[in-house]
Coordinates of C-alpha atoms and ligand atoms in Angstrom, one line a residue:
X1014 CA -64.4 -22.7 38.1
X1015 CA -65.4 -20.3 40.8
X1016 CA -64.2 -20.9 44.4
X1017 CA -65.7 -19.6 47.6
X1018 CA -63.6 -19.4 50.8
X1019 CA -66.3 -19.6 53.4
X1020 CA -66.5 -19.2 57.1
X1021 CA -63.1 -17.7 57.8
X1022 CA -61.9 -14.4 59.2
X1023 CA -60.5 -12.4 56.2
X1024 CA -57.8 -9.8 56.4
X1025 CA -59.6 -6.9 54.7
X1026 CA -58.9 -3.2 55.0
X1027 CA -56.6 -3.5 57.9
X1028 CA -58.5 -5.9 60.1
X1029 CA -59.9 -9.5 60.3
X1030 CA -63.5 -9.6 59.3
X1031 CA -66.0 -12.5 59.1
X1032 CA -66.4 -12.5 55.3
X1033 CA -66.6 -15.0 52.5
X1034 CA -64.3 -14.5 49.6
X1035 CA -65.0 -15.6 46.0
X1036 CA -62.4 -16.3 43.4
X1037 CA -62.9 -16.3 39.7
X1038 CA -60.2 -16.8 37.0
X1039 CA -57.4 -16.4 39.5
X1040 CA -58.6 -13.1 40.9
X1041 CA -60.5 -12.1 44.0
X1042 CA -64.0 -11.5 42.8
X1043 CA -66.0 -10.4 45.8
X1044 CA -65.9 -10.2 49.6
X1045 CA -69.1 -10.3 51.6
X1046 CA -71.1 -12.1 54.3
X1047 CA -72.4 -15.4 53.1
X1048 CA -71.7 -15.2 49.4
X1049 CA -73.7 -17.2 46.8
X1050 CA -72.0 -20.6 46.6
X1051 CA -74.1 -22.0 43.6
X1052 CA -71.8 -23.9 41.3
X1053 CA -68.7 -23.0 43.3
X1054 CA -66.1 -25.2 44.9
X1055 CA -66.3 -24.3 48.6
X1056 CA -63.3 -24.2 50.8
X1057 CA -64.2 -24.4 54.5
X1058 CA -62.1 -21.8 56.4
X1059 CA -63.9 -22.2 59.7
X1060 CA -61.5 -21.4 62.5
X1061 CA -58.9 -20.1 60.1
X1062 CA -57.7 -16.7 59.1
X1063 CA -57.5 -15.7 55.4
X1064 CA -54.5 -13.6 54.8
X1065 CA -52.9 -12.2 51.6
X1066 CA -50.1 -14.5 50.3
X1067 CA -46.8 -13.3 51.6
X1068 CA -44.1 -11.6 49.3
X1069 CA -40.4 -12.2 49.9
X1070 CA -38.5 -9.5 48.0
X1071 CA -35.0 -10.8 48.8
X1072 CA -34.1 -14.4 47.7
X1073 CA -31.2 -16.0 45.9
X1074 CA -32.2 -19.2 44.0
X1075 CA -30.0 -21.1 41.6
X1076 CA -26.9 -19.0 42.4
X1077 CA -23.4 -19.9 43.3
X1078 CA -20.9 -18.4 45.7
X1079 CA -17.2 -19.4 46.0
X1080 CA -17.9 -22.1 43.5
X1081 CA -20.7 -23.7 45.6
X1082 CA -24.3 -23.8 44.3
X1083 CA -27.1 -22.8 46.5
X1084 CA -29.2 -25.7 47.9
X1085 CA -32.3 -24.3 46.3
X1086 CA -33.2 -23.8 42.6
X1087 CA -36.4 -22.1 41.5
X1088 CA -38.4 -25.3 41.8
X1089 CA -37.3 -26.4 45.3
X1090 CA -37.1 -22.9 46.6
X1091 CA -40.6 -21.9 45.5
X1092 CA -41.9 -25.2 46.9
X1093 CA -40.7 -24.3 50.3
X1094 CA -42.1 -20.8 49.8
X1095 CA -45.5 -22.2 49.0
X1096 CA -45.5 -24.4 52.0
X1097 CA -44.7 -21.4 54.2
X1098 CA -47.4 -19.2 52.8
X1099 CA -45.2 -17.1 50.4
X1100 CA -46.8 -16.7 47.0
X1101 CA -44.4 -14.2 45.4
X1102 CA -40.6 -13.9 45.4
X1103 CA -38.2 -11.3 43.9
X1104 CA -34.8 -12.7 43.1
X1105 CA -31.8 -11.1 41.4
X1106 CA -30.5 -10.8 37.9
X1107 CA -26.7 -10.4 38.4
X1108 CA -24.6 -10.6 35.3
X1109 CA -21.6 -12.9 35.3
X1110 CA -18.2 -11.3 34.4
X1111 CA -18.5 -10.1 30.8
X1112 CA -22.2 -11.1 30.4
X1113 CA -24.5 -8.5 28.9
X1114 CA -27.4 -7.4 31.1
X1115 CA -30.1 -8.7 28.8
X1116 CA -28.3 -12.0 28.3
X1117 CA -28.2 -12.3 32.1
X1118 CA -31.9 -11.6 32.3
X1119 CA -32.6 -14.3 29.6
X1120 CA -30.5 -16.7 31.6
X1121 CA -32.3 -16.0 34.9
X1122 CA -35.7 -16.2 33.1
X1123 CA -34.8 -19.7 31.9
X1124 CA -33.6 -20.7 35.4
X1125 CA -36.9 -19.5 36.8
X1126 CA -39.0 -21.4 34.4
X1127 CA -39.6 -24.2 37.0
X1128 CA -40.9 -21.8 39.7
X1129 CA -44.2 -22.7 41.1
X1130 CA -45.1 -19.2 42.3
X1131 CA -44.8 -15.8 40.7
X1132 CA -41.5 -14.1 40.6
X1133 CA -39.6 -11.0 39.6
X1134 CA -36.0 -9.8 39.4
X1135 CA -34.0 -6.9 40.7
X1136 CA -31.1 -6.1 38.5
X1137 CA -27.8 -6.2 40.4
X1138 CA -24.9 -4.0 39.2
X1139 CA -21.4 -5.4 39.2
X1140 CA -18.1 -3.6 38.7
X1141 CA -19.0 -3.5 35.0
X1142 CA -21.8 -1.0 36.0
X1143 CA -20.9 1.6 33.4
X1144 CA -21.7 -0.8 30.5
X1145 CA -24.7 -2.1 32.4
X1146 CA -26.2 1.4 32.8
X1147 CA -26.4 1.7 29.1
X1148 CA -29.1 -1.1 29.2
X1149 CA -31.2 0.4 32.1
X1150 CA -34.0 1.4 29.7
X1151 CA -34.4 -2.1 28.3
X1152 CA -34.3 -3.6 31.8
X1153 CA -37.0 -1.1 32.8
X1154 CA -39.1 -2.0 29.7
X1155 CA -38.7 -5.7 30.8
X1156 CA -40.4 -4.8 34.1
X1157 CA -37.4 -4.3 36.4
X1158 CA -37.9 -1.1 38.5
X1159 CA -35.6 -1.9 41.4
X1160 CA -31.9 -2.3 41.2
X1161 CA -29.2 -3.4 43.6
X1162 CA -25.7 -2.2 44.4
X1163 CA -23.1 -3.8 46.6
X1164 CA -20.3 -2.1 48.5
X1165 CA -18.7 -5.4 49.3
X1166 CA -17.7 -8.7 47.6
X1167 CA -15.0 -9.0 44.9
X1168 CA -16.3 -8.2 41.4
X1169 CA -19.5 -6.6 42.8
X1170 CA -18.3 -3.8 45.2
X1171 CA -18.9 -0.3 43.7
X1172 CA -16.8 2.7 44.5
X1173 CA -18.6 5.7 45.9
X1174 CA -18.4 7.4 42.4
X1175 CA -19.9 4.3 40.8
X1176 CA -22.6 4.1 43.4
X1177 CA -23.5 7.7 42.8
X1178 CA -23.7 7.1 39.0
X1179 CA -26.0 4.2 39.6
X1180 CA -28.1 6.1 42.0
X1181 CA -28.5 9.0 39.5
X1182 CA -29.6 6.6 36.7
X1183 CA -32.1 4.7 38.9
X1184 CA -33.5 7.8 40.5
X1185 CA -34.0 9.5 37.1
X1186 CA -36.6 6.9 36.3
X1187 CA -38.3 6.9 39.7
X1188 CA -36.8 3.5 40.5
X1189 CA -35.4 2.3 43.9
X1190 CA -31.8 1.2 44.6
X1191 CA -31.3 -1.8 47.0
X1192 CA -28.0 -1.6 48.9
X1193 CA -25.8 -4.4 50.3
X1194 CA -24.3 -2.1 53.0
X1195 CA -20.9 -3.2 54.1
X1196 CA -17.7 -1.4 53.3
X1197 CA -15.8 -4.2 51.5
X1198 CA -12.3 -2.7 51.8
X1199 CA -12.6 -2.4 55.5
X1200 CA -14.0 -5.9 55.8
X1201 CA -11.1 -7.2 53.7
X1202 CA -8.6 -5.5 55.9
X1203 CA -10.1 -7.0 59.0
X1204 CA -10.5 -10.4 57.4
X1205 CA -6.8 -10.6 56.8
X1206 CA -6.2 -10.2 60.5
X1207 CA -8.2 -13.4 61.3
X1208 CA -7.4 -15.7 58.4
X1209 CA -7.3 -19.3 59.3
X1210 CA -9.7 -18.9 62.2
X1211 CA -13.1 -20.6 62.7
X1212 CA -16.6 -19.1 62.2
X1213 CA -16.6 -16.7 65.1
X1214 CA -14.0 -14.6 63.3
X1215 CA -16.5 -13.9 60.6
X1216 CA -18.3 -11.5 62.9
X1217 CA -15.1 -10.0 64.2
X1218 CA -14.0 -9.2 60.6
X1219 CA -17.3 -7.4 59.7
X1220 CA -18.3 -5.4 62.9
X1221 CA -21.4 -3.2 63.0
X1222 CA -19.5 -0.1 62.0
X1223 CA -18.7 -1.7 58.6
X1224 CA -22.4 -1.8 58.1
X1225 CA -23.4 1.6 59.6
X1226 CA -20.6 3.5 57.8
X1227 CA -21.7 2.0 54.5
X1228 CA -25.3 3.0 55.2
X1229 CA -24.2 6.6 56.0
X1230 CA -22.1 6.8 52.9
X1231 CA -24.9 5.6 50.7
X1232 CA -27.5 7.8 52.4
X1233 CA -25.4 10.9 51.6
X1234 CA -25.1 9.9 48.0
X1235 CA -28.8 8.9 47.6
X1236 CA -29.9 12.1 49.2
X1237 CA -27.8 14.1 46.7
X1238 CA -29.1 12.1 43.8
X1239 CA -32.7 12.3 45.1
X1240 CA -33.1 8.5 44.8
X1241 CA -35.1 6.2 46.9
X1242 CA -32.8 3.8 48.8
X1243 CA -33.7 0.4 50.3
X1244 CA -31.1 -1.1 52.7
X1245 CA -31.3 -4.9 52.6
X1246 CA -30.5 -7.1 55.5
X1247 CA -30.0 -4.5 58.2
X1248 CA -28.3 -6.4 61.0
X1249 CA -27.2 -3.9 63.7
X1250 CA -28.6 -1.2 66.0
X1251 CA -26.0 1.2 64.6
X1252 CA -27.2 0.6 61.0
X1253 CA -30.8 1.1 62.1
X1254 CA -30.0 4.3 63.8
X1255 CA -28.4 5.7 60.6
X1256 CA -31.6 4.9 58.8
X1257 CA -33.8 6.4 61.4
X1258 CA -31.8 9.7 61.3
X1259 CA -32.2 9.9 57.6
X1260 CA -35.9 9.1 57.9
X1261 CA -36.3 12.0 60.4
X1262 CA -34.7 14.3 57.7
X1263 CA -37.6 13.0 55.5
X1264 CA -35.2 11.1 53.2
X1265 CA -36.8 8.4 50.9
X1266 CA -35.2 5.5 52.7
X1267 CA -36.4 2.0 53.6
X1268 CA -35.0 -0.8 55.7
X1269 CA -35.3 -4.6 55.7
X1270 CA -34.1 -7.1 58.2
X1271 CA -34.2 -10.9 58.2
X1272 CA -35.3 -13.6 60.7
X1273 CA -31.7 -14.7 61.5
X1274 CA -30.8 -11.3 62.8
X1275 CA -33.8 -11.4 65.1
X1276 CA -33.3 -14.9 66.3
X1277 CA -29.6 -15.7 66.5
X1278 CA -26.5 -13.9 67.8
X1279 CA -22.7 -14.2 67.6
X1280 CA -22.8 -17.0 70.2
X1281 CA -24.2 -19.2 67.5
X1282 CA -21.0 -18.9 65.6
X1283 CA -19.1 -20.6 68.3
X1284 CA -18.4 -24.4 68.3
X1285 CA -18.2 -27.1 65.7
X1286 CA -21.5 -26.1 63.9
X1287 CA -20.9 -22.4 64.0
X1288 CA -20.1 -22.1 60.3
X1289 CA -23.7 -23.0 59.5
X1290 CA -24.6 -19.5 60.8
X1291 CA -22.3 -17.6 58.5
X1292 CA -23.9 -14.9 56.4
X1293 CA -23.0 -11.3 55.6
X1294 CA -23.5 -9.0 57.4
X1295 CA -22.8 -11.4 60.2
X1296 CA -24.9 -12.2 63.3
X1297 CA -24.7 -9.5 66.0
X1298 CA -25.4 -9.2 69.7
X1299 CA -28.8 -9.7 71.5
X1300 CA -29.0 -5.9 72.0
X1301 CA -28.9 -5.5 68.2
X1302 CA -31.7 -8.0 67.8
X1303 CA -33.8 -6.1 70.4
X1304 CA -33.2 -2.9 68.5
X1305 CA -34.3 -4.6 65.2
X1306 CA -37.5 -5.9 66.8
X1307 CA -38.2 -2.3 68.0
X1308 CA -37.5 -1.1 64.5
X1309 CA -40.1 -3.5 63.1
X1310 CA -42.6 -2.4 65.6
X1311 CA -42.0 1.3 65.1
X1312 CA -42.0 1.1 61.3
X1313 CA -38.3 2.1 60.9
X1314 CA -37.8 -1.3 59.3
X1315 CA -40.6 -1.9 56.9
X1316 CA -39.9 -5.3 55.5
X1317 CA -38.9 -8.7 56.8
X1318 CA -37.3 -10.6 54.0
X1319 CA -35.2 -13.8 54.1
X1320 CA -32.1 -13.2 52.0
X1321 CA -32.7 -16.9 51.4
X1322 CA -29.3 -18.2 50.2
X1323 CA -28.8 -21.7 51.7
X1324 CA -25.9 -24.0 51.0
X1325 CA -25.4 -27.7 51.8
X1326 CA -24.2 -28.3 55.3
X1327 CA -21.1 -30.0 54.1
X1328 CA -20.1 -26.8 52.1
X1329 CA -20.7 -24.7 55.2
X1330 CA -18.9 -26.8 57.7
X1331 CA -16.1 -28.1 55.4
X1332 CA -13.6 -25.1 55.4
X1333 CA -11.4 -24.6 58.5
X1334 CA -11.1 -20.9 57.9
X1335 CA -14.2 -18.6 58.2
X1336 CA -13.4 -16.7 55.0
X1337 CA -13.8 -19.9 52.8
X1338 CA -17.4 -20.6 53.9
X1339 CA -20.0 -19.6 51.4
X1340 CA -22.1 -16.8 52.9
X1341 CA -25.8 -17.2 53.3
X1342 CA -28.6 -19.1 55.1
X1343 CA -32.1 -20.2 54.4
X1344 CA -35.6 -19.4 55.7
X1345 CA -37.8 -18.9 52.7
X1346 CA -40.3 -21.5 53.9
X1347 CA -40.4 -20.1 57.4
X1348 CA -40.5 -16.4 57.3
X1349 CA -44.3 -15.9 57.9
X1350 CA -44.3 -18.6 60.5
X1351 CA -41.3 -17.2 62.3
X1352 CA -42.7 -13.6 62.4
X1353 CA -46.1 -14.8 63.5
X1354 CA -44.7 -17.0 66.2
X1355 CA -41.9 -14.9 67.6
X1356 CA -43.6 -11.6 66.8
X1357 CA -47.3 -11.8 67.1
X1358 CA -47.6 -14.7 69.4
X1359 CA -44.5 -13.5 71.3
X1360 CA -46.3 -10.2 72.0
X1361 CA -43.9 -8.0 70.1
X1362 CA -46.1 -7.2 67.1
X1363 CA -49.7 -6.9 66.2
X1364 CA -51.3 -8.8 63.3
X1365 CA -51.4 -5.6 61.2
X1366 CA -47.6 -5.2 61.5
X1367 CA -47.2 -8.9 60.6
X1368 CA -49.2 -8.4 57.4
X1369 CA -47.5 -5.2 56.5
X1370 CA -43.9 -6.5 57.1
X1371 CA -44.3 -9.8 55.2
X1372 CA -46.8 -8.8 52.5
X1373 CA -48.3 -5.2 52.1
X1374 CA -45.1 -3.2 52.4
X1375 CA -43.1 -5.4 49.9
X1376 CA -46.0 -5.2 47.5
X1377 CA -46.0 -1.4 47.6
X1378 CA -42.3 -0.9 47.6
X1379 CA -41.6 -3.3 44.8
X1380 CA -44.3 -2.1 42.4
X1381 CA -46.7 -5.0 42.9
X1382 CA -49.6 -3.3 44.7
X1383 CA -52.6 -3.7 44.3
X1384 CA -52.2 -6.8 42.1
X1385 CA -50.5 -8.5 45.0
X1386 CA -50.3 -7.9 48.7
X1387 CA -54.0 -7.4 49.4
X1388 CA -57.3 -9.2 49.2
X1389 CA -59.7 -7.0 47.3
X1390 CA -61.8 -7.4 44.2
X1391 CA -59.5 -7.5 41.2
X1392 CA -56.3 -8.5 43.1
X1393 CA -54.6 -11.8 42.4
X1394 CA -56.2 -14.6 44.5
X1395 CA -52.9 -15.2 46.4
X1396 CA -53.8 -16.2 49.9
X1397 CA -53.0 -18.2 53.0
X1398 CA -55.4 -20.0 55.2
X1399 CA -53.7 -19.5 58.5
X1400 CA -54.4 -21.6 61.6
X1401 CA -53.7 -19.3 64.5
X1402 CA -54.2 -22.0 67.1
X1403 CA -51.9 -24.8 65.7
X1404 CA -48.5 -25.4 67.2
X1405 CA -45.7 -27.4 65.7
X1406 CA -42.0 -28.1 66.0
X1407 CA -39.6 -27.6 63.0
X1408 CA -38.2 -30.9 61.8
X1409 CA -36.5 -32.1 58.7
X1410 CA -39.9 -33.4 57.5
X1411 CA -41.2 -29.8 57.3
X1412 CA -38.6 -28.9 54.7
X1413 CA -40.3 -28.8 51.3
X1414 CA -37.3 -27.4 49.5
X1415 CA -33.7 -28.4 48.8
X1416 CA -32.1 -27.5 52.1
X1417 CA -30.4 -30.4 54.0
X1418 CA -30.5 -28.6 57.3
X1419 CA -32.2 -25.7 59.0
X1420 CA -31.0 -23.3 61.6
X1421 CA -34.5 -23.4 63.0
X1422 CA -34.5 -27.2 63.6
X1423 CA -36.3 -28.1 66.8
X1424 CA -37.8 -24.6 67.2
X1425 CA -41.4 -24.5 68.3
X1426 CA -43.9 -22.4 66.3
X1427 CA -47.3 -21.1 67.2
X1428 CA -49.6 -20.6 64.1
X1429 CA -49.4 -22.7 61.0
X1430 CA -50.2 -22.5 57.3
X1431 CA -53.2 -24.7 56.6
X1432 CA -53.4 -24.0 52.9
X1433 CA -51.8 -21.7 50.3
X1434 CA -53.5 -20.6 47.1
X1435 CA -51.8 -18.6 44.3
X1436 CA -53.9 -17.0 41.6
X1437 CA -56.8 -19.2 42.8
X1438 CA -54.8 -22.5 42.6
X1439 CA -54.3 -24.6 45.7
X1440 CA -50.5 -24.9 45.8
X1441 CA -50.1 -26.3 49.3
X1442 CA -52.2 -27.9 52.0
X1443 CA -51.2 -29.2 55.3
X1444 CA -52.3 -32.8 54.8
X1445 CA -51.1 -33.2 51.2
X1446 CA -48.0 -31.0 51.1
X1447 CA -47.1 -29.0 48.0
X1448 CA -49.4 -29.7 45.1
X1449 CA -48.3 -27.4 42.3
X1450 CA -46.4 -28.4 39.1
X1451 CA -43.1 -26.9 38.2
X1452 CA -43.5 -24.0 35.9
X1453 CA -46.9 -22.7 37.2
X1454 CA -45.2 -19.4 38.4
X1455 CA -45.2 -16.4 36.1
X1456 CA -42.7 -13.6 35.6
X1457 CA -44.0 -10.3 37.1
X1458 CA -43.6 -7.0 35.2
X1459 CA -43.4 -4.6 38.1
X1460 CA -44.5 -1.0 38.4
X1461 CA -43.0 2.0 40.2
X1462 CA -42.2 1.6 43.9
X1463 CA -44.9 3.4 45.8
X1464 CA -44.6 4.9 49.3
X1465 CA -45.8 3.1 52.3
X1466 CA -48.7 4.5 54.3
X1467 CA -47.4 5.1 57.7
X1468 CA -50.6 4.5 59.8
X1469 CA -49.1 5.7 63.0
X1470 CA -48.3 9.1 61.7
X1471 CA -51.3 9.3 59.4
X1472 CA -49.2 10.7 56.6
X1473 CA -47.4 9.6 53.5
X1474 CA -43.7 10.0 54.0
X1475 CA -40.8 9.2 51.7
Ligands
LIG2107 O1 -24.6 -13.9 53.2 C1 -25.4 -13.5 52.4 N1 -26.2 -12.5 52.8 N2 -25.5 -14.1 51.3 C2 -26.4 -13.8 50.2 C3 -25.8 -12.7 49.4 C4 -26.1 -11.3 50.0 O2 -25.2 -10.6 50.3 O3 -27.3 -10.9 50.1
LIG2108 ZN1 -26.3 -8.8 50.6
LIG2109 ZN1 -29.0 -11.2 49.5

């Protein structure tokens, strides 16, 4: 069945244009003024913008931390994604102690069978990295071209030598290494000074230099190895500055931040509900958030991802000491709405930046472009009908996933998802909610990361 999205303003080649868009067999077929509608199902997009479906390259579904399971599995998490206009996610394949990489991949594939949108995996190295590196070719053949290393967390933190070995192996294939940039040993030392204290101590135990020093270390090693580095969840002005310096040396480096670092600060960790705001790296100061917004505007930060890793409120608020609280918060269903409202509507970003940060840049960097991340003939028909003039207030009723609370509760948003389509299927609409069955998502075999076109400089860098 052919579908024509008619009467909307379509995001095409960097601007909104009055075009119809036809879909056939899950792909965008044509764009043009007043396309032939004979025999087609027509979706009236009058008053709406037609944007490419957003891509979230940093989520944690069906995981556990400190013995607590995340509030979202692949079904509930991808439901909330669909409701928020996200049509692709990339999660992680992180082996459990003693688990072989391909067994871990098989396990994650099974867990993801219920996803309603398309998904891929980054492979996360653990302290068993040497054995895992022996399997890198088979992981690559399975469509994994991006890998992750941690410098913090017991069982995951790599030494500098291990990080260098991983960088060399990933770089030899043209892959990209994602980095959780915190010096775990330093964080552990500081944690021991604050044991037994409530949530605010989490930020004191992981100050900004713990992040920026980790970034500096990894940048030096990645430069020597010649490997493309992507720093996940950049939280501080100091961390961003380290990235910017490397960028000015023309190093192949990319940075991501998350909605919580833009919206909240250490003050939110105070008081009885403060532990709900615990994630790592921790919340920073308002000046850091201002620097991150500036980084998104200037292109120093190229991706807004969620690092979606929510836990039930009871698990967050139960422990009396900050170090026993499972780390992570959720926003998978809110990321595009948040960036549109606080960024575009708030006058900090243009619509082009919004689309690049949530959609185009992740598609390019994570080897999905041009299948995903754009609306052009031959691309997957993943799209969002966006209502730029709607306003709404976040309430429990908007949660389409498994979270029992939201840090964004009561927040007012400008702009709203009216409909989400993925490979031509309507998977969400405002009046009916999510309308896609478990298991409609497909695993994505991803290609090589490709550089981002930096429009402002008119040149391909990195
Ligand atoms: O606190 C966080 N960020 N939890 C998720 C795991 C990670 O470090 O990304
Ligand atoms: Zn992390
Ligand atoms: Zn994460």
